[in-house]
mmCIF file of C-alpha atoms in Angstrom:
data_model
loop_
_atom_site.group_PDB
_atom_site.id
_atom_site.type_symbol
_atom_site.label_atom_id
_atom_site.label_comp_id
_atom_site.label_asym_id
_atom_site.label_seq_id
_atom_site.Cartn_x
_atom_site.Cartn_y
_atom_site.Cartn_z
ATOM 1 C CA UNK A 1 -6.718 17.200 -8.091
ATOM 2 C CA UNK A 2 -8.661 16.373 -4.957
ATOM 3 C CA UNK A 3 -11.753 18.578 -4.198
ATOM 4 C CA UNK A 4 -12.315 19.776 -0.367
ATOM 5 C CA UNK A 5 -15.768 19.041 0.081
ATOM 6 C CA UNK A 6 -17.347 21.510 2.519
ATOM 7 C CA UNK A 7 -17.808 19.002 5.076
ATOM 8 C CA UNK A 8 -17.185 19.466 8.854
ATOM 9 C CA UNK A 9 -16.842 16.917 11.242
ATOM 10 C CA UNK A 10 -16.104 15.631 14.460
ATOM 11 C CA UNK A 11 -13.917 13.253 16.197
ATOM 12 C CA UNK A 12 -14.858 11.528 19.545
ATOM 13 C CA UNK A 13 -12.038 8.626 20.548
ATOM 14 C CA UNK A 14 -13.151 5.628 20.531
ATOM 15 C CA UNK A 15 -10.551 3.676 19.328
ATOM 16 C CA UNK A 16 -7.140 1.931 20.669
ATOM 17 C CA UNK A 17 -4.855 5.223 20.319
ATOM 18 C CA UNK A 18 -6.704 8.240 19.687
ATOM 19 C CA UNK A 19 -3.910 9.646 18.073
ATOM 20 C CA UNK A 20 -5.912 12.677 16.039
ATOM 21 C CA UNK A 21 -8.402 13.526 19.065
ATOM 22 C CA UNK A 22 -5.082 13.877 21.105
ATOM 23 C CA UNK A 23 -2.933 15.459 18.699
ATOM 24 C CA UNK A 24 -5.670 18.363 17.836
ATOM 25 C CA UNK A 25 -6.966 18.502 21.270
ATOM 26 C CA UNK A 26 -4.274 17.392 23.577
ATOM 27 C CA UNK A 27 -6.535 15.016 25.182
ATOM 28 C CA UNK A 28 -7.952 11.877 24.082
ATOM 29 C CA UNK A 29 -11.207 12.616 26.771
ATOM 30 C CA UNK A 30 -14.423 12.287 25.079
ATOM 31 C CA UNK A 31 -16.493 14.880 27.229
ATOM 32 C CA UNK A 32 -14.013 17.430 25.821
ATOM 33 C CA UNK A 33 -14.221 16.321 22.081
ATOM 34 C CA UNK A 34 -17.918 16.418 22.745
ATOM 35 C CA UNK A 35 -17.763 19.692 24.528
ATOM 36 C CA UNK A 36 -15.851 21.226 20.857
ATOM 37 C CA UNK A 37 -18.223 19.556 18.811
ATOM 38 C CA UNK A 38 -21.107 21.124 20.573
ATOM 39 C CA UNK A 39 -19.549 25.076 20.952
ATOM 40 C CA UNK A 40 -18.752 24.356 17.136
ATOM 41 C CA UNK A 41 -14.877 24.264 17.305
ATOM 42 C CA UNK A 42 -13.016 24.414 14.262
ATOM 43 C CA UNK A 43 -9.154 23.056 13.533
ATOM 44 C CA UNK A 44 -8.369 22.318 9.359
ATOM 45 C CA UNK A 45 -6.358 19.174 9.029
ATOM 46 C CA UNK A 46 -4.076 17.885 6.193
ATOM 47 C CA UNK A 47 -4.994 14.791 5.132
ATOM 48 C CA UNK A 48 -2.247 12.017 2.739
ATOM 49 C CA UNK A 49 -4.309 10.135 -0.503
ATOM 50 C CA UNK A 50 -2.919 7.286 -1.044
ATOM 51 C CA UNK A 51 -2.495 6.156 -5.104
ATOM 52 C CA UNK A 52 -2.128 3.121 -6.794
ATOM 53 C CA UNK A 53 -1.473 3.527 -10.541
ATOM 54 C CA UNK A 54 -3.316 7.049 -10.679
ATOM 55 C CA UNK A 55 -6.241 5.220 -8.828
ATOM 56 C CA UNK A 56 -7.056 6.538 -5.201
ATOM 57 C CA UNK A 57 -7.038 3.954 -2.321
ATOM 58 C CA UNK A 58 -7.162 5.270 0.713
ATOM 59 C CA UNK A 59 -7.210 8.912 2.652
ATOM 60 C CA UNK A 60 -4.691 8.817 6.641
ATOM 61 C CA UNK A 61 -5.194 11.397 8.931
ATOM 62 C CA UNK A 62 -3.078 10.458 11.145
ATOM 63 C CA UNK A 63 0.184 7.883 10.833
ATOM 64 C CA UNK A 64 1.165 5.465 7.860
ATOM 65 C CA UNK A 65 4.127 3.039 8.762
ATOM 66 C CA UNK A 66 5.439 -0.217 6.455
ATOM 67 C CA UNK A 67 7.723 -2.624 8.083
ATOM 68 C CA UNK A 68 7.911 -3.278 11.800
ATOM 69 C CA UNK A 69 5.005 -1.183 13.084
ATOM 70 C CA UNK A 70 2.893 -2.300 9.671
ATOM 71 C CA UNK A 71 3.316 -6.301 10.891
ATOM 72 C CA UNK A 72 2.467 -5.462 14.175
ATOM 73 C CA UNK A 73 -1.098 -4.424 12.780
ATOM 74 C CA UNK A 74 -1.577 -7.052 10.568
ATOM 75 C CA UNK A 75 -0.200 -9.924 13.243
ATOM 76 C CA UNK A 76 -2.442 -8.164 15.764
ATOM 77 C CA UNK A 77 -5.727 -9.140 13.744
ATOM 78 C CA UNK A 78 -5.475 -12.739 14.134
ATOM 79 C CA UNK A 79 -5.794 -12.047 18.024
ATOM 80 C CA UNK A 80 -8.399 -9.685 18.754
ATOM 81 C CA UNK A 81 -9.476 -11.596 21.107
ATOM 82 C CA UNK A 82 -7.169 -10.767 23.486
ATOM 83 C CA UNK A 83 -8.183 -7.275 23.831
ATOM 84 C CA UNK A 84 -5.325 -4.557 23.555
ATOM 85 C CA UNK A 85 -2.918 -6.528 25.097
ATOM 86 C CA UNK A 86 -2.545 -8.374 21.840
ATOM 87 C CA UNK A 87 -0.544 -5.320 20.408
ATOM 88 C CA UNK A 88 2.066 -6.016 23.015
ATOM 89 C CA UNK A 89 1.757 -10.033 22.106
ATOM 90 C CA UNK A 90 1.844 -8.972 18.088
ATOM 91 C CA UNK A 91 5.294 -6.530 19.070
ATOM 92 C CA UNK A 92 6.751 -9.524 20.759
ATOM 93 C CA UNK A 93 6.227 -11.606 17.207
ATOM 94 C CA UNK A 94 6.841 -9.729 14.999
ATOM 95 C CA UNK A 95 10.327 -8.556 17.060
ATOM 96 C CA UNK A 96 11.473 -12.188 17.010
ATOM 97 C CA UNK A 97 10.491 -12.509 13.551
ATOM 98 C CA UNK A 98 12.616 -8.803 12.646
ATOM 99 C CA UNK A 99 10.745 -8.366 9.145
ATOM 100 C CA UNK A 100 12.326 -6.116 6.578
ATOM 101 C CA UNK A 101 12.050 -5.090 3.474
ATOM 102 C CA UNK A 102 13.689 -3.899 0.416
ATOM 103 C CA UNK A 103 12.794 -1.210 -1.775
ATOM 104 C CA UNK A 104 12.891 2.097 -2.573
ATOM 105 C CA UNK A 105 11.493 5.682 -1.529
ATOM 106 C CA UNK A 106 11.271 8.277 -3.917
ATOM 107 C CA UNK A 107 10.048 11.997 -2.556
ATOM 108 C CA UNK A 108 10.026 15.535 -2.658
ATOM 109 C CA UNK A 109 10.675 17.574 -0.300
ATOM 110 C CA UNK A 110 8.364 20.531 0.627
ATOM 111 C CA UNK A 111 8.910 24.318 -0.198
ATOM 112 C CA UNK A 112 11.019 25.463 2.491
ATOM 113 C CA UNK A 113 13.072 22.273 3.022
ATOM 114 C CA UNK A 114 14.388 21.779 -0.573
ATOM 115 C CA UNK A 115 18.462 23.090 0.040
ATOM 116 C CA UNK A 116 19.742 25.185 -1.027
ATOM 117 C CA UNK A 117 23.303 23.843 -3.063
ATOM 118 C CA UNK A 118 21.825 20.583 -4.779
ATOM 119 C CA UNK A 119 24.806 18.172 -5.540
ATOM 120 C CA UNK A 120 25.887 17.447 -9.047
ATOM 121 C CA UNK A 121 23.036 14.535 -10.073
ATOM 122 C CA UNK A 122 20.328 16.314 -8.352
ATOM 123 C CA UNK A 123 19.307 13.439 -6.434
ATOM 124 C CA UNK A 124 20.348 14.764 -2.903
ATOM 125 C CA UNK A 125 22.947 11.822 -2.533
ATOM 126 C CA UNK A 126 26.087 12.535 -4.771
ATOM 127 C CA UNK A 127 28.957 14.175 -3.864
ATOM 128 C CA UNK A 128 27.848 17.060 -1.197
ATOM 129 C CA UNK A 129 24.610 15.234 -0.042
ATOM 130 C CA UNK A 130 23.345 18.047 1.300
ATOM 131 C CA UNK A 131 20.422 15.786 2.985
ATOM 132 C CA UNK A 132 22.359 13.147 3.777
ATOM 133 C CA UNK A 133 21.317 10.392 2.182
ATOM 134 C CA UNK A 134 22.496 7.307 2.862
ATOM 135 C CA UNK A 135 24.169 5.164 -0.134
ATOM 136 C CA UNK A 136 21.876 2.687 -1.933
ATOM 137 C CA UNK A 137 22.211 -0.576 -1.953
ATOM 138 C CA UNK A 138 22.586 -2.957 -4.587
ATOM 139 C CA UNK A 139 22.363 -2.065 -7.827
ATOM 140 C CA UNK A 140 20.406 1.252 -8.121
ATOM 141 C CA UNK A 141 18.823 2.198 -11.833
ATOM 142 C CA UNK A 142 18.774 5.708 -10.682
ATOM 143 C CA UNK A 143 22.173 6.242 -9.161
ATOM 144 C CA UNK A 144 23.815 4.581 -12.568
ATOM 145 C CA UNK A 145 21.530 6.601 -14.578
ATOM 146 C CA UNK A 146 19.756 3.725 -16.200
ATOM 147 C CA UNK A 147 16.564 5.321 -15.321
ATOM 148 C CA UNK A 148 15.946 9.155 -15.540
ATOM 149 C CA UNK A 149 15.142 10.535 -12.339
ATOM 150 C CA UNK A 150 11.510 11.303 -12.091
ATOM 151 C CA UNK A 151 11.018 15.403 -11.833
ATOM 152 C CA UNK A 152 7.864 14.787 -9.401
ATOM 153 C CA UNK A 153 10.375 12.440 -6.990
ATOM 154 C CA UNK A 154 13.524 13.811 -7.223
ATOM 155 C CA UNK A 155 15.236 12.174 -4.289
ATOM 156 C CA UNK A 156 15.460 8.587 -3.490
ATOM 157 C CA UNK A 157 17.013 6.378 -1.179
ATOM 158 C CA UNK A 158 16.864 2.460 -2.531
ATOM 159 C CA UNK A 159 17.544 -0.166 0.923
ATOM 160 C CA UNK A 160 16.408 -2.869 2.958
ATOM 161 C CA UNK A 161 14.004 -1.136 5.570
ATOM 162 C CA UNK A 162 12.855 -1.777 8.885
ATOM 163 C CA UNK A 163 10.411 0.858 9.184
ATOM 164 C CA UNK A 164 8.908 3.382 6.688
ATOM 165 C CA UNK A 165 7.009 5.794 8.715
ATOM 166 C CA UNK A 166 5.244 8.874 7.438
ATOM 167 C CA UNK A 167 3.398 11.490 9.812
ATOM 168 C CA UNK A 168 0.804 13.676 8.785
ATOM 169 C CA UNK A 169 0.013 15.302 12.169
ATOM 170 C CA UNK A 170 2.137 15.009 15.706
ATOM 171 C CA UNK A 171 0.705 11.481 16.574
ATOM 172 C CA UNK A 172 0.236 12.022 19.904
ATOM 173 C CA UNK A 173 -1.161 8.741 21.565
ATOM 174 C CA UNK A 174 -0.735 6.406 24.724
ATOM 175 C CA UNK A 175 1.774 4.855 22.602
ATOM 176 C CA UNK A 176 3.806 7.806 22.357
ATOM 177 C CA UNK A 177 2.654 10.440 24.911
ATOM 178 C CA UNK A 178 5.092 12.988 23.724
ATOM 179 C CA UNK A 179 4.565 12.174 19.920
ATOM 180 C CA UNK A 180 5.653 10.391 17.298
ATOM 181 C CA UNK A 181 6.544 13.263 15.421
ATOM 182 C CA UNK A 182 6.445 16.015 17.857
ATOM 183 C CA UNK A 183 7.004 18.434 14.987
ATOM 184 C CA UNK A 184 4.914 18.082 12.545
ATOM 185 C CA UNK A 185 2.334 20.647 11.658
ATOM 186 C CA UNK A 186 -1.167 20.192 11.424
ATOM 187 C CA UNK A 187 -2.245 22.186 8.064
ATOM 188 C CA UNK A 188 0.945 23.276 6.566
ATOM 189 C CA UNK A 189 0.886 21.074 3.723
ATOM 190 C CA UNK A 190 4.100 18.653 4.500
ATOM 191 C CA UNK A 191 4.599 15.322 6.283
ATOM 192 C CA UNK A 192 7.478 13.534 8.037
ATOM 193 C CA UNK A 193 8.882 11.038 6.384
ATOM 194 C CA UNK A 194 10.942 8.983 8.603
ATOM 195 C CA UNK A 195 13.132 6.142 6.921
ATOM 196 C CA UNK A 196 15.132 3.309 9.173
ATOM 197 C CA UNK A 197 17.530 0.829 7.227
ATOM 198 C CA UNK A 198 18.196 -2.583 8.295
ATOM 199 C CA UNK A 199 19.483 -2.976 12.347
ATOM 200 C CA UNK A 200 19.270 -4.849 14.739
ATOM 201 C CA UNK A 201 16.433 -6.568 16.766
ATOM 202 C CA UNK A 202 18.219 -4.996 20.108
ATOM 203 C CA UNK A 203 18.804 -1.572 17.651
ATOM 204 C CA UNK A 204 15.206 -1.571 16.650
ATOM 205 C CA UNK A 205 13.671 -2.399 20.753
ATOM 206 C CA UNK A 206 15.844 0.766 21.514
ATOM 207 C CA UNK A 207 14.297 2.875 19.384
ATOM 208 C CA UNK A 208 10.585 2.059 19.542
ATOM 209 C CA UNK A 209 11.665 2.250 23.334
ATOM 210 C CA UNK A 210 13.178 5.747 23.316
ATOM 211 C CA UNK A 211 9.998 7.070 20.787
ATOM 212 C CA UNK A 212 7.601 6.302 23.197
ATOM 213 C CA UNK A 213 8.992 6.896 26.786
ATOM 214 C CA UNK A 214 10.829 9.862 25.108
ATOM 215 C CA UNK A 215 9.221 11.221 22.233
ATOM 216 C CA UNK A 216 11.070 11.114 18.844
ATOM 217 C CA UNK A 217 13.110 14.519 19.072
ATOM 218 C CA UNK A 218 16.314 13.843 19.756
ATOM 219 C CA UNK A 219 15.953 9.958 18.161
ATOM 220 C CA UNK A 220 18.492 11.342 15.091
ATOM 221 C CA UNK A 221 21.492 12.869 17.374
ATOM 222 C CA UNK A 222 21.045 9.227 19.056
ATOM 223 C CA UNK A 223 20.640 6.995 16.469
ATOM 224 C CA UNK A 224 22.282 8.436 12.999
ATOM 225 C CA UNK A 225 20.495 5.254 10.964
ATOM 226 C CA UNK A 226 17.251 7.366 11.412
ATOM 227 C CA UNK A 227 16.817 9.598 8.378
ATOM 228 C CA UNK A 228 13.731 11.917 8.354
ATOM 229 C CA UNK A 229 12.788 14.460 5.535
ATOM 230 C CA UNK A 230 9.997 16.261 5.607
ATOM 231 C CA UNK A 231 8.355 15.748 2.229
ATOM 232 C CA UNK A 232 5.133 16.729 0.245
ATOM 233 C CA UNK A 233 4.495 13.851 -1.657
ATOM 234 C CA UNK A 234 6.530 10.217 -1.728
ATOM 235 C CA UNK A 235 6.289 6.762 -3.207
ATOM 236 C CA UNK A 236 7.274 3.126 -2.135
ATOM 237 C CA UNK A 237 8.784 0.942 -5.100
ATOM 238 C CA UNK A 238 8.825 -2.759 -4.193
ATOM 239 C CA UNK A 239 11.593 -5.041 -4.720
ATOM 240 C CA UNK A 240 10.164 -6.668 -7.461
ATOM 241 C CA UNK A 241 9.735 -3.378 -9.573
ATOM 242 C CA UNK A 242 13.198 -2.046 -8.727
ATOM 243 C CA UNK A 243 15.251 -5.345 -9.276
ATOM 244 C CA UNK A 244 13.319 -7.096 -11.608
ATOM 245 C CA UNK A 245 11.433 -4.370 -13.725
ATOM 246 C CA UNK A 246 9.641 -5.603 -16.681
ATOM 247 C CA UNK A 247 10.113 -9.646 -16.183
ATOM 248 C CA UNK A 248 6.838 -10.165 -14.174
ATOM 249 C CA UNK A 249 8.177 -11.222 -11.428
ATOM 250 C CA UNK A 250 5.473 -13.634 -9.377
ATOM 251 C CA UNK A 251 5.781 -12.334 -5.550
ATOM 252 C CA UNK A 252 3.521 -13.460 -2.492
ATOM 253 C CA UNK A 253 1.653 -11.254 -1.100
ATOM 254 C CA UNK A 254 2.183 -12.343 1.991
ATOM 255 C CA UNK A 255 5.805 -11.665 1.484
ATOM 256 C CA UNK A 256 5.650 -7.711 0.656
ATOM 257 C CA UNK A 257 3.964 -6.899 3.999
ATOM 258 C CA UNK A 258 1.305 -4.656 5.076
ATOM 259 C CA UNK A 259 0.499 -0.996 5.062
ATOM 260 C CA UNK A 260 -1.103 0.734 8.302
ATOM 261 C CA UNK A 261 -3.068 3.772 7.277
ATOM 262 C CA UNK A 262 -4.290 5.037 10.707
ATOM 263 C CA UNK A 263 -4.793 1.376 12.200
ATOM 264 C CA UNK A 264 -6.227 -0.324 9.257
ATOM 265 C CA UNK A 265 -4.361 -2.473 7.313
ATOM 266 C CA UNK A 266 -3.388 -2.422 3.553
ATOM 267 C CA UNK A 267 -1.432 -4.908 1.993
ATOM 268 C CA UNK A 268 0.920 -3.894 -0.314
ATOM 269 C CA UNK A 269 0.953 -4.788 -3.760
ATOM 270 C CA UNK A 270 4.003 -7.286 -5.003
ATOM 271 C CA UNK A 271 4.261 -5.029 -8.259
ATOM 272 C CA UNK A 272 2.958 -2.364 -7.956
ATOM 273 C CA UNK A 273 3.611 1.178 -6.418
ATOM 274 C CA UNK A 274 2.117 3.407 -4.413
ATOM 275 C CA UNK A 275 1.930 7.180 -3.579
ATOM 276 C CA UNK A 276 1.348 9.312 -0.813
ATOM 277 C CA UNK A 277 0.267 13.083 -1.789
ATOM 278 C CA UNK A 278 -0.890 15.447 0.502
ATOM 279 C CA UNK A 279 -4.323 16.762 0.258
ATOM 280 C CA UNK A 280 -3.104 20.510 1.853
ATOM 281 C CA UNK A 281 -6.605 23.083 2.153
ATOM 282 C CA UNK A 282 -4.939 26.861 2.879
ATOM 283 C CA UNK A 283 -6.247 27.846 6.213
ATOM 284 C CA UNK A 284 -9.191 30.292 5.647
ATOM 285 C CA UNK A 285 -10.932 32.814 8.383
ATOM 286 C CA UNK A 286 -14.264 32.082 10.087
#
């Protein structure tokens, strides 16, 4: 159990998107961060820890995406050089190169999203699918019953991804002016969890397209591959550990892909798993 320290702080942007300063204050303009910082402006933020076997890794603020968006990051590095434009450059390479990559998300949903008629394996996907889930593919431990369900995740969806993008606030950036999830709260103690199978390079261009000249609100109705839940805690399972568990598997790093936690890059393990828990403080009065 995380403490809160009794820390405050503030945020001037500085950086390439901005996304918290914008998403608290609806601006990304540093006089106005500096004009809340000086009148002594509070605003309580959730924040995600991120777990590797029990062992804490990193804390996100803001965005965490695996796939598409992750590569983008990571490609970007190797031309900094080039200023921002090299996001644009890194999109264009890592859209030609269409990464993906299997394995599976486990969560649990928050409070007030759990529904209400679970179906008959409790895993959200059998008969009445009451959320929806799409059908996993391959062979799934889980789904065959192999492997009990764990109690902490209790609904999964096993697939070959394109993105895996979880939002802890509205991610409101020049990216994606009307956010990338326009409805996520601030300090309620949930995140969206948005989940995008395999599709197409001209499938995949459409919908980064439509999420940032658009916002991502009426993405779904559009685009029925795009699943989002809106969760409390998750976990990614690699394709080694889901196909392979127990044989040791020897997997390049440089084959499982690459994490961003609020533009900075973690790679992800070939075996290993990780977690995202919400770090939720109630809101208290001043």
């Amino acid at each position: 159990m995380l403490t809160t320290p009794r820390v405050r702080f503030g945020i001037i942007g500085a950086g390439s998107a901005n996304s918290i300063v914008s998403s608290v204050h609806g601006i990304n303009d540093c006089p106005t961060a500096a004009i809340h910082i000086a009148i002594g402006s509070r605003c309580n933020i959730d924040v995600c820890a991120v777990y590797e076997d029990g062992n804490l890794l990193r804390f996100s603020a803001d965005a965490i995406s695996y796939g598409w968006l992750g590569d983008v990051l990571h490609d970007s590095e190797r031309y900094r050089c080039l200023g921002p434009i090299r996001y644009q450059y890194s999109a264009l390479r890592t859209s030609i190169r269409h990464p993906t990559y299997f394995g599976r998300v486990s969560f649990a949903l928050s409070q007030e999203h759990v529904p209400n008629a679970l179906d008959d394996d409790d895993t959200g996907s059998g008969p009445s699918n009451p959320l929806k889930i799409p059908v996993c593919t391959d062979e799934c431990d889980l789904c065959s019953g192999k492997v009990p369900v764990d109690p902490r995740y209790p609904f999964h969806w096993q697939s070959d991804f394109t993105h895996v993008i979880c939002c802890v606030i509205p991610c409101v950036s020049p990216f994606t002016p009307y956010g990338l999830a326009p409805y996520t709260g601030l300090n309620d103690g949930t995140m969206d969890l948005a989940l995008i199978p395999k599709v197409s390079r001209f499938k995949n261009m459409q919908i980064m397209r439509k999420v940032a000249m658009y916002g991502a609100r009426f993405i779904r109705s559009e685009y029925p591959d795009v699943k989002v839940f809106r969760v409390c805690r998750w976990k990614f399972t690699p394709k080694s550990l889901v196909l392979n568990p127990g044989e040791g598997e020897t997997v390049r790093e440089d084959e499982s892909g690459a994490w961003n936690l609020d533009g900075e890059i973690l790679p992800q393990p070939p075996n290993k798993s990780l977690t995202f828990r919400v770090a939720h403080r109630p809101p208290t009065n001043f």
